[in-house]
């Protein structure tokens, strides 16, 4: 089995090994200079590479190629072209030119642009990202690309991410060259390992739930008798059907060179997780998009549906995506590794306080980077971090920073052996930090885990923000220290000053507690509870200035994102509201009316058959059903008016607030009454599968 896995891994990827075997030696060297050193690729080299790619793809059974990109829809896009070219004798040959590899031209008018493009302005370009490997998917050669408009504005999530990676690399190298021993460092890369949570339900129940089909989440549903109370699903035995799915999923991901590593049951019934090994951020972004795509495809093959919505079911945990982020040099050093004596590791401490300052200065942007209609259901609930952005460091690092601030020597205990009390068990060292599941941004040994992402999110935006924010702080640090006459003295002073000015963002306690909300307010931390509240901060002067400084976003590009995010939020809530109305009008009200009529007929029949018979149960139930039916009808009318009123608002930000405050409130009120009706209605008469049916559908 081991040999088959190692042979399988990366078989559908035009990776370094394949390139080295198929490209002329000089061409391979030139391409490596582009990939590793950022040098411009010569067009003649691109032609040689394209021909080798084409031959390899055809041998693998591919007949088409596509520029695979990530527009602002949140999913990937692809337009397929065949390799065929006509010949003079009426036949065809298979051709693929360097120009076709490097540049494509999809229609740019039908993708979200936030006003950057009018409907009639259709021209846009895709450009090959040579730092992300080409791969074969579904018999098509897929070329990872960026996507921009005719005017050069980025219309995708990948371009700003690549810009941010260049920014943090440049600024980190400036800082590193101030320390001895870093002469060989020429670049720095951020690496990410995004843990992916998801639900699996049987396709037969999914097909009977319009809300799952249209919105990805249940808009109605009374609580099942058993949810996650017993905590027995977490890390529990994986069902055979799910295990078969995971086995096939791993194979497909491994073929694409995706480092799928860990799989287990999550907290909620029907919930699971897949975690990969770290990879460079842009590769990790591509791989996570492919992982979500193959989760859906593979589930269908097994008669299931994979739900990636952040909150498919009320009353049980939703799904997140933990973004494990670190920084490494081209020489292989992890800059967030404290080493054996972190209190004496000045370089580590400088990068640590840079991250702390970046998170404090740009709390708003980090919150925006995980903001969505779906994720608003999770943030702040007892399953996900709060909407307040803070950092967990653990006892040791916090104690070190406290000692620095107080001017006292650090009296750390070093590594401690775990004392379990069973002599036959092997000894092992206890980690220097605990884990805090309530923290949105937690240090976990040699990386930071940004836990606030929703499961359906692309990881591009949060890493773009994180990279740029840290680059901004490192730039300021370099500006200051490069002028220093006494480096050690000024370095220590900078670390001390940064701790004092930004320690408010460090919190090691329970992020779910009401006390923390009050404490965070006293500290001056932001609590942006919903997406419409968070989005206006995108255009705050300090944020626009930072992104422009490093060329990650222009002001025009930021304004377009502001419009797109607001519009997307409103569209999602509108789809959910329209779905609720359709289900209420076509399913729940008719079912309630029919059940009420049946109860009335039963009462009349019993009374006619036997005078004085006890029909108190039926009468009380009829009263309750009739009352709830009337309430549903009223709530439907309220929601219909709210949806209608929303159509009169044209300004994107105002519309998003209206959907949040008015439409969403009306949706919740309608759901509450329908769910009460479900509890008293016989299962056979309820028109859709229940929560119990769905959560326990995969057996």
XYZ file of C-alpha atoms in Angstrom:
699
model
C 0.000 0.000 0.000
C 2.855 2.377 0.859
C 4.390 2.058 -2.598
C 1.024 2.616 -4.273
C 0.419 5.816 -2.292
C 3.870 7.200 -3.017
C 3.471 6.399 -6.715
C -0.039 7.848 -6.736
C 0.929 11.126 -5.071
C 1.174 13.985 -7.554
C 0.626 11.786 -10.613
C -1.728 14.405 -12.117
C 0.551 17.370 -11.387
C 3.163 18.911 -13.676
C 5.411 19.306 -10.651
C 9.129 19.905 -10.281
C 9.992 16.232 -10.737
C 7.933 15.976 -13.945
C 9.285 19.288 -15.250
C 12.858 18.211 -14.612
C 12.268 14.985 -16.529
C 10.458 16.554 -19.503
C 12.021 19.989 -19.991
C 15.415 20.753 -21.551
C 17.959 21.419 -18.816
C 18.308 25.135 -19.570
C 14.528 25.623 -19.822
C 14.068 23.934 -16.460
C 16.674 26.243 -14.899
C 14.946 29.313 -16.332
C 11.568 28.185 -15.024
C 13.012 27.521 -11.559
C 14.451 31.052 -11.509
C 10.940 32.334 -12.180
C 9.291 30.114 -9.579
C 11.888 30.524 -6.830
C 13.426 33.896 -7.600
C 10.579 35.795 -9.209
C 12.431 36.420 -12.479
C 10.421 37.298 -15.590
C 9.733 34.331 -17.893
C 11.043 34.624 -21.441
C 8.318 33.999 -24.110
C 10.542 31.529 -25.967
C 10.907 29.527 -22.759
C 7.118 29.542 -22.330
C 6.718 27.941 -25.760
C 9.014 25.043 -24.869
C 7.208 24.568 -21.525
C 3.776 24.644 -23.208
C 4.757 21.942 -25.680
C 6.071 19.682 -22.900
C 2.901 20.276 -20.849
C 0.739 19.398 -23.834
C 2.577 16.146 -24.530
C 2.366 15.142 -20.865
C -1.351 16.018 -20.678
C -2.215 14.087 -23.851
C -0.382 11.035 -22.509
C -2.632 11.365 -19.440
C -5.738 11.366 -21.650
C -6.407 15.113 -21.687
C -7.877 16.697 -24.810
C -8.515 20.220 -23.441
C -6.804 22.895 -21.384
C -8.224 25.680 -19.249
C -7.034 28.740 -17.397
C -8.226 27.904 -13.876
C -8.839 31.031 -11.799
C -10.571 32.304 -8.678
C -12.968 35.182 -9.426
C -14.764 37.137 -6.719
C -17.616 34.617 -6.646
C -15.835 32.568 -3.969
C -15.544 29.529 -6.251
C -13.235 28.668 -9.129
C -13.841 29.265 -12.835
C -12.670 27.560 -16.008
C -13.269 27.793 -19.773
C -12.100 24.732 -21.724
C -10.322 24.860 -25.098
C -9.205 21.775 -26.989
C -5.659 21.258 -28.198
C -6.867 20.636 -31.770
C -5.716 22.836 -34.658
C -6.902 22.261 -38.284
C -4.492 21.220 -41.000
C -4.685 21.930 -44.740
C -5.797 18.391 -45.533
C -8.940 18.641 -43.394
C -7.488 16.873 -40.388
C -6.275 18.181 -37.028
C -3.106 18.209 -34.980
C -2.698 18.767 -31.254
C -1.029 22.110 -30.506
C -0.508 24.306 -27.439
C 1.489 27.523 -27.750
C 3.424 29.551 -25.204
C 0.940 32.401 -25.637
C -1.980 30.074 -24.854
C -0.161 28.942 -21.722
C 0.711 32.425 -20.492
C -2.446 34.377 -21.352
C -6.165 33.745 -21.734
C -9.162 35.966 -22.347
C -12.361 35.002 -20.522
C -15.399 37.283 -20.557
C -14.967 39.686 -17.616
C -18.428 41.271 -17.667
C -20.325 38.382 -16.099
C -18.173 38.094 -12.982
C -18.555 40.350 -9.921
C -16.543 43.544 -10.431
C -18.060 46.017 -7.971
C -18.439 48.630 -10.690
C -14.972 48.119 -12.207
C -16.561 46.813 -15.406
C -19.823 47.695 -17.109
C -21.893 44.963 -18.750
C -20.769 46.014 -22.212
C -17.074 46.103 -21.162
C -16.368 42.429 -21.521
C -12.638 42.065 -22.063
C -10.546 40.546 -19.274
C -7.354 38.549 -19.032
C -6.047 35.503 -17.213
C -2.298 35.158 -16.725
C -0.393 32.022 -15.728
C 0.863 31.839 -12.143
C 4.016 29.727 -12.595
C 4.488 29.428 -8.812
C 1.425 27.157 -8.649
C 1.752 23.806 -10.402
C -0.325 22.956 -13.473
C -2.514 19.874 -12.966
C -4.995 17.583 -14.727
C -8.572 17.493 -13.468
C -11.422 15.605 -15.131
C -9.338 15.036 -18.257
C -8.457 18.726 -18.647
C -5.085 20.432 -18.248
C -5.694 23.137 -15.610
C -3.379 26.146 -15.555
C -3.614 28.183 -12.321
C -3.936 31.841 -13.290
C -4.703 35.313 -12.027
C -7.633 37.282 -13.469
C -7.683 41.002 -14.250
C -9.784 43.467 -16.185
C -8.895 45.224 -19.440
C -7.760 48.177 -17.292
C -5.459 45.985 -15.184
C -7.563 45.905 -12.010
C -7.562 42.604 -10.143
C -10.902 40.791 -10.518
C -9.872 37.744 -8.526
C -8.719 36.602 -5.093
C -5.356 35.241 -6.222
C -3.709 38.443 -7.507
C -3.898 40.355 -4.205
C -2.715 37.228 -2.371
C 0.402 36.988 -4.560
C 1.013 40.719 -4.097
C 0.762 40.327 -0.321
C 3.217 37.422 -0.370
C 5.745 39.597 -2.188
C 5.166 42.400 0.315
C 5.801 40.332 3.440
C 8.789 38.634 1.810
C 10.470 41.935 1.012
C 9.886 43.466 4.442
C 10.806 40.314 6.375
C 14.090 40.025 4.467
C 14.903 43.650 5.389
C 14.424 42.806 9.062
C 16.298 39.501 8.900
C 19.351 41.089 7.314
C 19.741 43.185 10.461
C 20.497 40.002 12.423
C 23.739 38.059 12.041
C 23.538 34.682 10.343
C 20.821 35.579 7.831
C 23.064 36.531 4.919
C 21.787 33.602 2.828
C 18.142 34.610 3.242
C 16.835 36.053 -0.021
C 13.094 35.474 0.362
C 10.440 34.604 2.901
C 7.243 32.663 2.311
C 4.142 32.358 4.408
C 2.837 28.840 4.723
C -0.675 27.688 5.517
C -2.417 24.475 6.514
C -6.197 25.032 6.376
C -8.219 22.504 8.390
C -11.534 21.866 6.603
C -14.751 20.953 8.445
C -17.841 19.638 6.641
C -21.108 17.690 7.021
C -22.243 14.583 5.130
C -25.928 13.759 4.671
C -27.638 11.130 2.553
C -28.612 12.408 -0.885
C -32.190 11.138 -0.425
C -32.893 13.527 2.468
C -31.059 16.418 0.810
C -33.313 16.113 -2.243
C -36.398 16.681 -0.053
C -35.068 19.876 1.556
C -35.372 22.933 -0.688
C -33.470 25.007 1.837
C -30.425 22.734 1.651
C -30.604 22.646 -2.137
C -30.915 26.420 -2.645
C -28.998 27.842 0.325
C -26.770 25.100 1.733
C -28.349 25.382 5.192
C -31.617 24.445 6.874
C -33.857 27.494 7.194
C -36.345 25.532 9.315
C -36.021 22.583 11.639
C -36.910 21.651 15.197
C -34.118 20.312 17.376
C -33.545 16.556 17.232
C -33.913 14.577 20.497
C -30.182 13.867 20.367
C -27.599 16.273 19.060
C -24.021 16.631 20.281
C -24.817 16.636 24.017
C -23.008 13.384 24.779
C -19.903 14.473 22.838
C -19.708 10.916 21.527
C -19.274 11.772 17.854
C -16.048 13.764 18.338
C -13.090 11.536 17.372
C -15.511 8.602 17.457
C -15.411 5.518 15.274
C -15.814 6.547 11.620
C -18.745 4.843 9.920
C -17.860 2.479 7.092
C -19.698 4.548 4.499
C -17.899 7.706 5.586
C -14.585 5.856 5.708
C -15.100 4.713 2.104
C -15.778 8.321 1.126
C -12.628 9.511 2.921
C -10.543 6.794 1.273
C -11.665 7.816 -2.226
C -11.290 11.514 -1.398
C -7.712 11.002 -0.214
C -6.824 9.207 -3.449
C -8.185 12.030 -5.599
C -6.434 14.689 -3.522
C -3.137 12.813 -3.441
C -3.206 12.500 -7.245
C -3.347 16.316 -7.318
C -0.406 16.620 -4.938
C -2.615 17.805 -2.069
C -1.144 16.823 1.276
C -4.312 15.439 2.883
C -3.110 14.171 6.247
C -5.663 14.006 9.089
C -9.313 12.899 9.078
C -11.748 12.449 11.963
C -15.295 12.890 13.190
C -16.042 16.389 14.446
C -18.285 17.490 17.330
C -21.724 17.508 15.694
C -23.463 14.400 14.326
C -22.636 13.947 10.612
C -19.738 16.428 10.905
C -16.143 15.599 9.927
C -12.779 17.248 9.315
C -9.853 16.954 6.920
C -6.520 18.648 7.634
C -3.572 18.962 5.230
C 0.145 19.426 5.839
C 1.419 22.989 5.417
C 2.244 24.359 1.980
C 3.100 27.754 0.512
C 0.117 30.069 0.852
C -0.869 30.406 -2.811
C -0.564 26.630 -3.279
C -2.564 26.067 -0.086
C -5.250 28.383 -1.450
C -5.455 26.465 -4.738
C -5.441 23.147 -2.923
C -8.210 24.145 -0.533
C -10.453 25.166 -3.436
C -9.791 21.786 -5.049
C -10.372 19.998 -1.736
C -13.840 21.528 -1.404
C -14.654 20.676 -5.028
C -13.597 17.050 -4.607
C -15.420 16.717 -1.299
C -18.653 17.542 -3.117
C -17.875 15.298 -6.104
C -16.762 12.326 -4.039
C -19.749 12.558 -1.697
C -22.124 12.349 -4.688
C -20.380 9.179 -5.867
C -21.168 7.640 -2.483
C -24.831 8.693 -2.491
C -24.203 11.547 -0.083
C -24.067 15.333 -0.195
C -21.218 17.304 1.360
C -22.432 20.452 3.106
C -19.792 23.168 3.370
C -22.069 25.910 4.683
C -20.837 27.470 7.907
C -24.060 26.588 9.767
C -26.142 23.891 8.050
C -28.066 22.994 11.222
C -29.191 25.141 14.139
C -28.511 23.817 17.613
C -25.317 21.944 16.734
C -21.853 23.176 15.840
C -21.292 24.812 12.508
C -18.191 24.275 10.385
C -15.073 26.395 10.328
C -11.764 26.393 8.538
C -8.748 26.885 10.793
C -6.043 28.812 8.960
C -2.689 27.677 10.411
C -0.259 30.419 9.348
C 3.508 30.673 9.682
C 6.524 32.379 8.099
C 9.598 30.571 6.774
C 12.802 31.644 5.038
C 14.168 30.188 1.807
C 16.875 28.616 3.997
C 14.244 26.581 5.845
C 13.931 28.474 9.143
C 10.476 28.937 10.696
C 10.474 32.513 11.994
C 7.688 31.728 14.475
C 9.563 28.866 16.126
C 10.485 30.071 19.648
C 13.327 27.596 20.013
C 14.405 26.117 23.333
C 14.833 29.540 24.989
C 12.293 31.959 23.485
C 13.110 34.607 26.119
C 16.637 34.827 24.673
C 15.572 34.618 21.007
C 15.403 38.295 20.023
C 14.650 37.581 16.371
C 11.674 35.412 17.297
C 10.430 38.009 19.793
C 10.621 40.754 17.170
C 8.534 38.765 14.688
C 6.137 37.773 17.481
C 5.468 41.375 18.533
C 5.163 42.329 14.846
C 2.268 39.881 14.524
C 0.734 41.131 17.789
C 0.885 44.738 16.593
C -0.481 43.805 13.163
C -3.478 42.013 14.679
C -4.157 44.925 17.038
C -3.814 47.621 14.363
C -5.889 45.729 11.812
C -8.531 43.939 13.916
C -11.178 45.352 11.597
C -9.584 43.939 8.448
C -9.122 40.502 9.983
C -12.796 40.494 10.984
C -13.788 41.592 7.464
C -11.637 38.844 5.965
C -13.910 36.200 7.546
C -17.196 38.102 7.217
C -20.073 36.481 5.344
C -23.767 35.838 5.758
C -23.049 32.204 6.595
C -20.231 32.859 9.031
C -22.324 35.381 10.977
C -24.222 32.360 12.331
C -21.025 30.957 13.896
C -18.937 33.818 15.201
C -19.656 34.345 18.864
C -21.559 31.093 19.305
C -20.347 28.344 21.636
C -18.438 26.589 18.885
C -16.414 29.295 17.194
C -14.362 32.305 18.264
C -16.154 35.557 19.069
C -16.399 38.415 16.591
C -13.864 40.223 18.796
C -10.353 39.679 17.421
C -7.760 38.839 20.088
C -4.568 36.771 20.413
C -3.936 33.760 22.635
C -0.237 33.275 23.462
C -0.316 30.765 26.301
C 1.307 31.007 29.708
C 4.981 30.843 28.742
C 5.032 33.477 25.992
C 2.743 35.751 28.006
C 5.056 35.405 30.996
C 8.069 36.234 28.807
C 6.405 39.380 27.468
C 5.344 40.355 30.993
C 8.915 39.926 32.214
C 10.221 42.105 29.366
C 7.644 44.773 30.121
C 8.431 44.729 33.846
C 12.190 44.654 33.294
C 12.574 41.405 35.247
C 14.423 38.217 34.309
C 12.211 35.450 33.011
C 12.098 32.490 35.418
C 10.665 29.865 33.094
C 10.612 26.219 34.031
C 11.538 24.882 30.601
C 10.191 21.569 29.357
C 8.228 19.603 31.940
C 7.558 15.861 31.944
C 3.921 14.807 31.959
C 2.959 13.025 35.177
C 0.038 10.725 34.350
C 0.444 8.320 37.264
C 0.794 5.044 35.338
C 4.315 3.657 35.448
C 4.127 1.578 32.268
C 3.309 4.635 30.128
C 6.230 6.337 28.359
C 7.317 9.781 29.556
C 6.871 12.756 27.263
C 7.271 16.503 27.463
C 4.302 18.764 28.036
C 3.830 21.529 25.459
C 4.706 24.997 26.670
C 1.273 26.326 25.660
C -2.218 24.974 26.109
C -4.810 25.275 23.318
C -7.653 27.793 23.438
C -10.605 26.909 21.203
C -12.351 30.194 22.035
C -9.544 32.372 20.667
C -9.806 33.661 17.106
C -6.028 33.961 16.732
C -4.033 31.478 18.800
C -0.318 30.733 18.952
C 0.085 26.960 18.767
C 3.778 26.207 19.152
C 5.365 27.512 15.931
C 2.444 29.036 14.071
C -0.708 31.083 14.543
C -4.106 29.478 14.071
C -6.683 31.936 12.734
C -9.833 30.061 13.759
C -12.542 32.471 12.603
C -12.847 31.417 8.946
C -16.056 29.815 7.792
C -15.858 26.397 6.156
C -17.045 27.679 2.775
C -14.562 30.581 2.640
C -11.643 30.876 0.300
C -8.525 31.310 2.400
C -7.198 33.944 -0.025
C -8.619 37.071 1.606
C -7.683 36.335 5.221
C -4.111 35.512 4.212
C -3.906 38.589 1.991
C -4.894 40.718 4.990
C -2.606 38.875 7.387
C 0.420 39.011 5.075
C -0.034 42.702 4.306
C -0.700 43.720 7.904
C 2.460 41.970 9.136
C 4.429 43.406 6.180
C 3.310 46.880 7.244
C 4.624 46.412 10.780
C 7.875 44.800 9.616
C 8.377 47.731 7.257
C 8.105 50.174 10.171
C 10.450 48.025 12.261
C 13.022 47.929 9.455
C 12.781 51.687 8.897
C 13.558 52.255 12.565
C 16.253 49.636 13.093
C 18.128 50.308 9.843
C 18.963 53.779 11.238
C 20.101 52.417 14.592
C 23.530 53.271 16.002
C 23.146 50.720 18.827
C 21.170 47.814 17.367
C 20.805 45.699 20.521
C 19.670 48.632 22.640
C 17.206 49.927 20.054
C 15.911 46.412 19.298
C 15.122 45.797 22.965
C 13.472 49.202 23.239
C 11.333 48.488 20.163
C 10.175 45.124 21.496
C 9.360 46.653 24.897
C 7.468 49.581 23.384
C 5.447 47.314 21.093
C 4.433 45.068 23.989
C 3.266 48.022 26.078
C 1.315 49.637 23.251
C -0.405 46.490 21.955
C -0.782 44.074 24.877
C -4.524 44.887 24.973
C -5.085 42.409 22.119
C -3.577 39.504 24.124
C -6.226 37.450 25.927
C -5.710 33.914 27.209
C -9.107 33.412 28.851
C -12.578 32.256 27.811
C -13.598 34.124 24.670
C -17.184 32.899 25.045
C -17.796 34.642 28.381
C -19.908 37.766 28.806
C -17.122 39.152 30.977
C -14.741 39.099 28.010
C -17.149 41.152 25.911
C -17.178 43.827 28.626
C -13.424 43.590 29.148
C -12.737 43.847 25.401
C -14.843 47.009 25.236
C -12.807 48.520 28.080
C -9.624 47.669 26.191
C -10.952 49.415 23.097
C -11.182 46.288 20.962
C -13.764 46.165 18.197
C -16.825 43.907 18.413
C -18.180 43.821 14.861
C -21.016 41.340 15.307
C -22.250 41.134 11.730
C -20.968 41.466 8.189
C -22.753 44.773 7.448
C -21.227 46.252 10.624
C -17.733 45.134 9.656
C -17.586 45.982 5.941
C -17.518 49.822 6.149
C -14.140 49.589 7.903
C -12.635 48.222 4.698
C -12.464 51.787 3.396
C -11.071 53.333 6.582
C -8.178 55.664 5.737
C -5.536 53.580 7.562
C -6.595 50.431 5.700
C -6.656 52.033 2.269
C -3.241 53.574 2.994
C -1.729 50.235 4.017
C -2.954 48.306 0.984
C -1.887 51.084 -1.406
C 1.559 51.310 0.244
C 2.373 47.740 -0.754
C 0.393 47.674 -4.009
C -1.848 44.868 -2.747
C -5.090 46.708 -3.523
C -5.612 50.053 -5.189
C -8.293 52.286 -3.718
C -10.446 51.462 -6.744
C -10.040 47.727 -6.127
C -10.949 48.171 -2.451
C -14.091 50.106 -3.308
C -15.081 47.355 -5.726
C -14.629 44.725 -2.985
C -16.756 46.805 -0.632
C -19.569 46.852 -3.175
C -19.209 43.150 -3.999
C -19.199 41.992 -0.359
C -22.279 44.057 0.447
C -24.106 42.863 -2.657
C -23.185 39.254 -1.980
C -24.462 39.469 1.594
C -27.784 40.938 0.431
C -28.187 38.399 -2.355
C -27.593 35.470 -0.004
C -30.131 36.709 2.553
C -32.617 37.416 -0.246
C -32.258 33.879 -1.646
C -32.780 32.490 1.854
C -35.847 34.673 2.414
C -37.376 33.721 -0.934
C -36.734 30.048 -0.169
C -38.396 30.393 3.236
C -41.451 31.976 1.651
C -41.718 29.241 -0.961
C -41.405 26.502 1.652
C -43.893 28.169 3.995
C -46.463 28.826 1.278
C -46.132 25.554 -0.630
C -45.230 23.087 2.115
C -45.834 24.148 5.693
C -49.083 26.114 5.430
C -50.806 23.461 3.247
C -49.587 20.694 5.570
C -50.743 22.605 8.654
C -54.142 23.332 7.104
C -54.621 19.713 6.086
C -53.633 18.461 9.533
C -56.003 20.923 11.179
C -58.832 19.839 8.903
C -58.115 16.195 9.723
C -58.208 16.961 13.449
C -61.533 18.783 13.059
C -62.956 15.861 11.103
C -61.731 13.419 13.744
C -63.385 15.460 16.508
C -66.680 15.637 14.616
C -66.589 11.907 13.790
C -65.900 10.901 17.403
C -68.649 13.143 18.764
C -71.133 11.837 16.199
C -70.236 8.224 16.965
C -70.456 8.515 20.729
C -72.023 11.364 22.673
C -69.869 12.635 25.532
C -66.682 11.020 24.231
C -63.460 12.664 25.449
C -61.897 14.596 22.586
C -59.915 17.025 24.747
C -56.570 15.942 23.225
C -57.756 16.543 19.678
C -59.425 19.845 20.607
C -56.357 21.201 22.392
C -54.110 20.080 19.537
C -56.471 21.646 17.000
C -56.369 24.947 18.895
C -52.569 24.864 18.959
C -52.227 23.886 15.304
C -54.758 26.482 14.192
C -53.083 29.186 16.290
C -49.622 28.362 14.931
C -50.950 28.177 11.378
C -52.391 31.656 11.753
C -49.112 32.915 13.188
C -47.170 31.430 10.289
C -49.483 33.141 7.838
C -48.907 36.505 9.565
C -45.133 36.016 9.706
C -45.124 35.124 6.015
C -46.839 38.405 5.227
C -44.290 40.319 7.308
C -41.401 38.627 5.513
C -42.986 39.186 2.093
C -43.243 42.917 2.837
C -39.647 43.062 4.064
C -38.388 41.377 0.889
C -40.488 43.727 -1.205
C -39.227 46.810 0.675
C -35.634 45.687 0.130
C -36.112 46.052 -3.623
C -36.564 49.815 -3.188
C -33.048 50.296 -1.728
C -30.269 50.780 -4.265
C -27.225 51.710 -2.148
C -25.297 48.498 -1.422
C -24.296 49.185 2.181
C -27.759 50.412 3.224
C -29.323 47.390 1.552
C -27.046 44.994 3.465
C -27.998 46.652 6.768
C -31.688 46.413 5.848
C -31.370 42.719 5.091
C -29.581 42.172 8.399
C -31.882 44.216 10.607
C -35.271 43.783 8.929
C -35.359 40.806 6.549
C -33.197 38.534 8.694
C -35.252 39.369 11.788
C -38.476 38.491 9.947
C -36.889 35.213 8.788
C -36.016 34.227 12.343
C -39.526 34.998 13.570
C -41.082 32.871 10.822
C -38.726 29.994 11.538
C -39.531 30.062 15.243
C -43.250 29.506 14.629
C -42.769 26.834 11.953
C -40.414 24.914 14.233
C -43.034 25.003 17.008
C -45.569 23.553 14.578
C -43.186 20.761 13.594
C -42.947 19.627 17.226
C -46.717 18.968 17.475
C -47.258 17.574 13.962
C -47.102 13.797 13.350
C -43.980 12.795 11.477
C -45.974 11.242 8.644
C -47.724 14.551 8.020
C -44.633 16.768 8.090
C -43.635 17.573 4.485
C -39.839 17.455 4.839
C -37.209 15.294 6.582
C -36.562 16.303 10.195
C -33.256 17.195 11.843
C -33.056 13.659 13.157
C -33.618 12.279 9.657
C -30.806 14.412 8.247
C -28.190 14.285 10.997
C -28.429 10.501 11.251
C -29.068 9.756 7.573
C -25.644 8.282 6.861
C -25.545 4.842 8.452
